[in-house]
Short mmCIF file of C-alpha atoms in Angstrom, two decimals:
data_model
loop_
_atom_site.label_atom_id
_atom_site.label_comp_id
_atom_site.label_asym_id
_atom_site.label_seq_id
_atom_site.Cartn_x
_atom_site.Cartn_y
_atom_site.Cartn_z
CA MET A 10 -40.69 45.83 -143.88
CA SER A 11 -37.74 44.63 -141.85
CA ASP A 12 -34.30 43.17 -142.25
CA HIS A 13 -32.37 40.88 -139.96
CA ASN A 14 -28.83 39.59 -139.80
CA LYS A 15 -28.81 35.81 -139.76
CA ASP A 16 -26.26 35.80 -136.91
CA PHE A 17 -29.01 36.98 -134.53
CA ASP A 18 -31.88 34.78 -135.73
CA PHE A 19 -32.54 31.07 -135.56
CA GLU A 20 -34.07 29.77 -138.75
CA ILE A 21 -36.96 27.50 -137.82
CA MET A 22 -37.53 27.03 -141.56
CA PRO A 23 -34.89 27.69 -144.25
CA GLY A 24 -35.10 31.32 -145.34
CA VAL A 25 -37.64 32.23 -142.65
CA PRO A 26 -35.67 33.34 -139.57
CA ALA A 27 -38.47 33.86 -137.05
CA GLY A 28 -40.90 31.29 -138.41
CA LEU A 29 -44.39 32.19 -139.57
CA PRO A 30 -47.39 33.29 -137.51
CA LYS A 31 -50.42 31.04 -137.28
CA GLY A 32 -52.47 31.14 -140.45
CA GLU A 33 -49.59 32.16 -142.71
CA ASP A 34 -48.25 29.53 -145.10
CA ILE A 35 -45.33 29.22 -147.49
CA LEU A 36 -46.51 29.15 -151.10
CA TRP A 37 -43.14 28.97 -152.86
CA GLN A 38 -39.41 28.93 -152.18
CA GLY A 39 -36.57 29.06 -154.68
CA LYS A 40 -33.07 30.23 -155.50
CA ALA A 41 -31.28 32.10 -158.24
CA ASP A 42 -29.92 29.94 -161.06
CA ALA A 43 -26.11 30.14 -160.80
CA MET A 44 -25.35 30.18 -164.53
CA ALA A 45 -28.08 32.71 -165.29
CA LEU A 46 -26.82 34.90 -162.43
CA ALA A 47 -23.28 34.65 -163.77
CA ARG A 48 -24.46 35.77 -167.21
CA GLU A 49 -26.74 38.61 -166.14
CA ALA A 50 -25.20 40.01 -162.96
CA TYR A 51 -21.53 39.14 -163.36
CA LYS A 52 -21.44 39.49 -167.17
CA ILE A 53 -19.44 36.29 -167.47
CA ASN A 54 -19.98 35.95 -171.23
CA TRP A 55 -18.71 39.48 -171.91
CA ILE A 56 -15.65 38.91 -169.75
CA ALA A 57 -14.97 35.52 -171.36
CA GLY A 58 -15.25 37.11 -174.80
CA TYR A 59 -12.81 39.87 -173.86
CA MET A 60 -10.34 37.34 -172.45
CA LEU A 61 -10.60 35.22 -175.59
CA ILE A 62 -9.81 38.25 -177.76
CA VAL A 63 -6.71 38.93 -175.63
CA VAL A 64 -5.60 35.30 -175.99
CA LEU A 65 -6.01 35.36 -179.76
CA TRP A 66 -4.29 38.75 -180.07
CA ARG A 67 -1.26 37.70 -178.02
CA ALA A 68 -1.03 34.25 -179.63
CA GLY A 69 -1.43 35.71 -183.13
CA GLY A 70 1.31 38.26 -182.54
CA ALA A 71 3.62 35.58 -181.18
CA TYR A 72 2.95 33.34 -184.20
CA ALA A 73 3.82 36.14 -186.57
CA ASP A 74 7.10 36.74 -184.72
CA GLY A 75 8.25 33.19 -184.05
CA GLY A 76 5.88 30.55 -185.39
CA THR A 77 3.96 27.82 -183.62
CA ALA A 78 6.35 27.27 -180.72
CA LEU A 79 6.31 30.92 -179.68
CA MET A 80 2.53 31.09 -180.21
CA LEU A 81 1.99 28.19 -177.79
CA ALA A 82 4.48 29.53 -175.27
CA THR A 83 2.80 32.94 -175.30
CA GLY A 84 -0.83 31.96 -175.75
CA LEU A 85 -1.15 29.13 -173.25
CA PRO A 86 -0.50 31.24 -170.13
CA TYR A 87 -3.14 33.73 -171.30
CA LEU A 88 -5.55 30.88 -171.99
CA VAL A 89 -5.01 29.47 -168.50
CA LEU A 90 -5.58 32.95 -167.06
CA ALA A 91 -8.81 33.29 -169.04
CA ILE A 92 -10.10 29.92 -167.83
CA ALA A 93 -9.19 30.80 -164.24
CA ALA A 94 -11.01 34.15 -164.50
CA TYR A 95 -14.09 32.41 -165.88
CA GLY A 96 -13.98 29.90 -163.03
CA VAL A 97 -13.64 32.57 -160.35
CA ILE A 98 -16.56 34.58 -161.71
CA TYR A 99 -18.78 31.51 -161.92
CA LEU A 100 -17.77 30.53 -158.38
CA LEU A 101 -18.85 33.96 -157.09
CA ALA A 102 -22.21 33.67 -158.85
CA TRP A 103 -22.65 30.11 -157.56
CA ALA A 104 -21.95 31.20 -153.98
CA GLN A 105 -24.52 34.00 -154.22
CA ALA A 106 -27.11 31.71 -155.79
CA ARG A 107 -26.52 28.98 -153.21
CA ALA A 108 -26.85 31.44 -150.31
CA SER A 109 -30.09 32.95 -151.59
CA ILE A 110 -33.52 31.75 -150.52
CA TYR A 111 -36.53 33.55 -151.96
CA THR A 112 -39.86 32.91 -150.25
CA ILE A 113 -43.46 33.82 -151.02
CA THR A 114 -46.00 33.30 -148.25
CA THR A 115 -49.68 34.10 -148.08
CA ALA A 116 -48.81 37.51 -146.59
CA ARG A 117 -45.35 38.62 -147.70
CA VAL A 118 -42.14 38.17 -149.62
CA ILE A 119 -39.00 37.10 -147.77
CA MET A 120 -35.48 37.33 -149.20
CA ARG A 121 -32.61 35.62 -147.38
CA ILE A 122 -29.52 36.73 -149.31
CA GLY A 123 -25.77 37.25 -148.97
CA ALA A 124 -22.93 34.76 -149.23
CA ALA A 125 -20.48 36.54 -146.93
CA LEU A 126 -22.95 38.43 -144.71
CA PRO A 127 -26.42 36.81 -144.78
CA VAL A 128 -29.29 39.27 -144.41
CA THR A 129 -33.05 38.68 -144.47
CA TYR A 130 -35.53 41.18 -145.90
CA THR A 131 -39.25 40.85 -145.20
CA ILE A 132 -41.63 42.75 -147.47
CA PRO A 133 -45.36 42.54 -146.64
CA PHE A 134 -47.70 42.61 -149.62
CA VAL A 135 -49.13 45.94 -148.42
CA ARG A 136 -45.70 47.54 -148.97
CA ILE A 137 -45.40 46.32 -152.58
CA ALA A 138 -46.44 48.92 -155.15
CA THR A 139 -45.76 46.80 -158.25
CA ALA A 140 -43.87 43.68 -159.28
CA ARG A 141 -42.30 43.44 -162.75
CA LEU A 142 -41.18 40.31 -164.56
CA ASP A 143 -38.19 40.29 -166.91
CA LEU A 144 -38.46 36.90 -168.62
CA LYS A 145 -35.50 35.43 -170.48
CA PRO A 146 -35.37 32.63 -173.08
CA GLY A 147 -35.43 29.27 -171.35
CA GLY A 148 -37.84 30.35 -168.62
CA THR A 149 -35.46 32.00 -166.15
CA GLY A 150 -36.27 35.56 -165.21
CA THR A 151 -36.13 38.32 -162.63
CA ILE A 152 -39.11 39.54 -160.61
CA ALA A 153 -38.39 43.07 -159.40
CA ILE A 154 -40.38 44.49 -156.50
CA GLU A 155 -41.13 48.20 -156.33
CA ILE A 156 -41.72 49.20 -152.72
CA THR A 157 -44.15 51.91 -151.65
CA ASP A 158 -42.74 55.30 -150.65
CA GLY A 159 -40.90 55.57 -147.36
CA ALA A 160 -38.56 52.59 -147.60
CA ARG A 161 -34.97 52.78 -148.88
CA LEU A 162 -32.85 49.68 -149.25
CA SER A 163 -29.06 49.55 -149.60
CA TYR A 164 -27.90 48.86 -153.15
CA ALA A 165 -24.60 47.43 -151.91
CA VAL A 166 -26.27 45.01 -149.48
CA LEU A 167 -28.91 43.84 -151.97
CA TRP A 168 -26.66 43.37 -155.02
CA PRO A 169 -27.05 41.25 -157.09
CA HIS A 170 -30.56 40.54 -155.85
CA LEU A 171 -32.06 43.68 -157.33
CA ARG A 172 -33.37 45.21 -160.54
CA PRO A 173 -30.45 46.36 -162.73
CA GLY A 174 -30.27 50.05 -163.57
CA PHE A 175 -32.22 51.31 -160.54
CA ALA A 176 -29.48 52.44 -158.18
CA LYS A 177 -31.23 55.59 -156.93
CA VAL A 178 -34.47 53.87 -155.95
CA THR A 179 -33.40 50.30 -155.30
CA GLN A 180 -35.83 47.53 -156.19
CA PRO A 181 -35.20 44.14 -154.54
CA ALA A 182 -35.69 41.21 -156.87
CA PHE A 183 -35.96 37.47 -157.18
CA ARG A 184 -33.00 37.38 -159.55
CA CYS A 185 -32.59 34.81 -162.33
CA ILE A 186 -35.05 32.26 -160.99
CA PRO A 187 -36.22 29.21 -162.99
CA GLY A 188 -39.90 29.12 -163.94
CA ALA A 189 -40.15 32.87 -163.39
CA GLN A 190 -43.46 33.31 -165.21
CA ASN A 191 -45.25 30.84 -162.95
CA VAL A 192 -43.70 32.38 -159.84
CA ALA A 193 -44.76 35.87 -160.94
CA ARG A 194 -48.34 34.66 -161.43
CA LEU A 195 -48.32 33.01 -158.02
CA LEU A 196 -47.01 36.20 -156.39
CA ALA A 197 -49.66 38.33 -158.09
CA ASP A 198 -52.47 35.99 -157.05
CA ALA A 199 -51.23 35.74 -153.46
CA ALA A 200 -50.83 39.50 -153.08
CA GLN A 201 -54.26 40.16 -154.58
CA ALA A 202 -55.90 37.60 -152.30
CA LYS A 203 -54.23 39.14 -149.23
CA LEU A 204 -55.12 42.71 -150.15
CA ASN A 205 -58.76 41.73 -150.78
CA GLU A 206 -59.00 39.84 -147.52
CA PRO A 207 -61.67 41.42 -145.30
CA VAL A 208 -60.59 42.79 -141.93
CA VAL A 209 -63.13 41.85 -139.26
CA THR A 210 -63.47 44.20 -136.28
CA MET A 211 -65.42 43.67 -133.10
CA ALA A 212 -68.23 46.14 -132.63
CA PRO A 213 -69.48 47.25 -129.19
CA THR A 214 -71.85 44.92 -127.40
CA GLY A 215 -75.28 44.93 -129.00
CA ALA A 216 -74.02 46.25 -132.35
CA VAL A 217 -73.50 44.29 -135.55
CA MET A 218 -70.01 42.96 -136.31
CA ALA A 219 -68.72 44.65 -139.48
CA ALA A 220 -66.15 43.76 -142.10
CA GLU A 221 -63.95 46.47 -143.60
#
């Protein structure tokens, strides 16, 4: 497994900094869904709900003290602030989703992530212990990848492209992708095909060529 900063690599194909070796093909590429990412990673609905409660509380108190005029004068600035906060959070999620490129090839998973500091992670199928799908209503979902022992990835660098709640042993993830169930099936089939692929070795002259 390796990671690269985009500043030092030329992307021959989007999301694949060094290109692919002969015989390796791209099976799927996709991005996080911005609205789903805003809901799940940035908790935009919870924050919007909290801001709405503040608006109603301040406007209600003002109405009790001075009627409609005072309610509007007090509540409108809070409402504008709430809308601005919602917009900023969505913009952050959109930037992360737009910058992300998730790739599945016939040999590995590649994650080009990071809006401010793009980084590319390459995870060969042989380093994947398990992959878990968290499917949401509507078809979006997160595919979390558990890596075999010996590799530790930075939580801060990966976020939000990781499995929530696993800070100690970070699991990179295709976060909030559309059609997640189909992508998970494709990943499982590709990994299984690669791991079952025979390795042909050349035997000494006069011996029989064997497959491992």
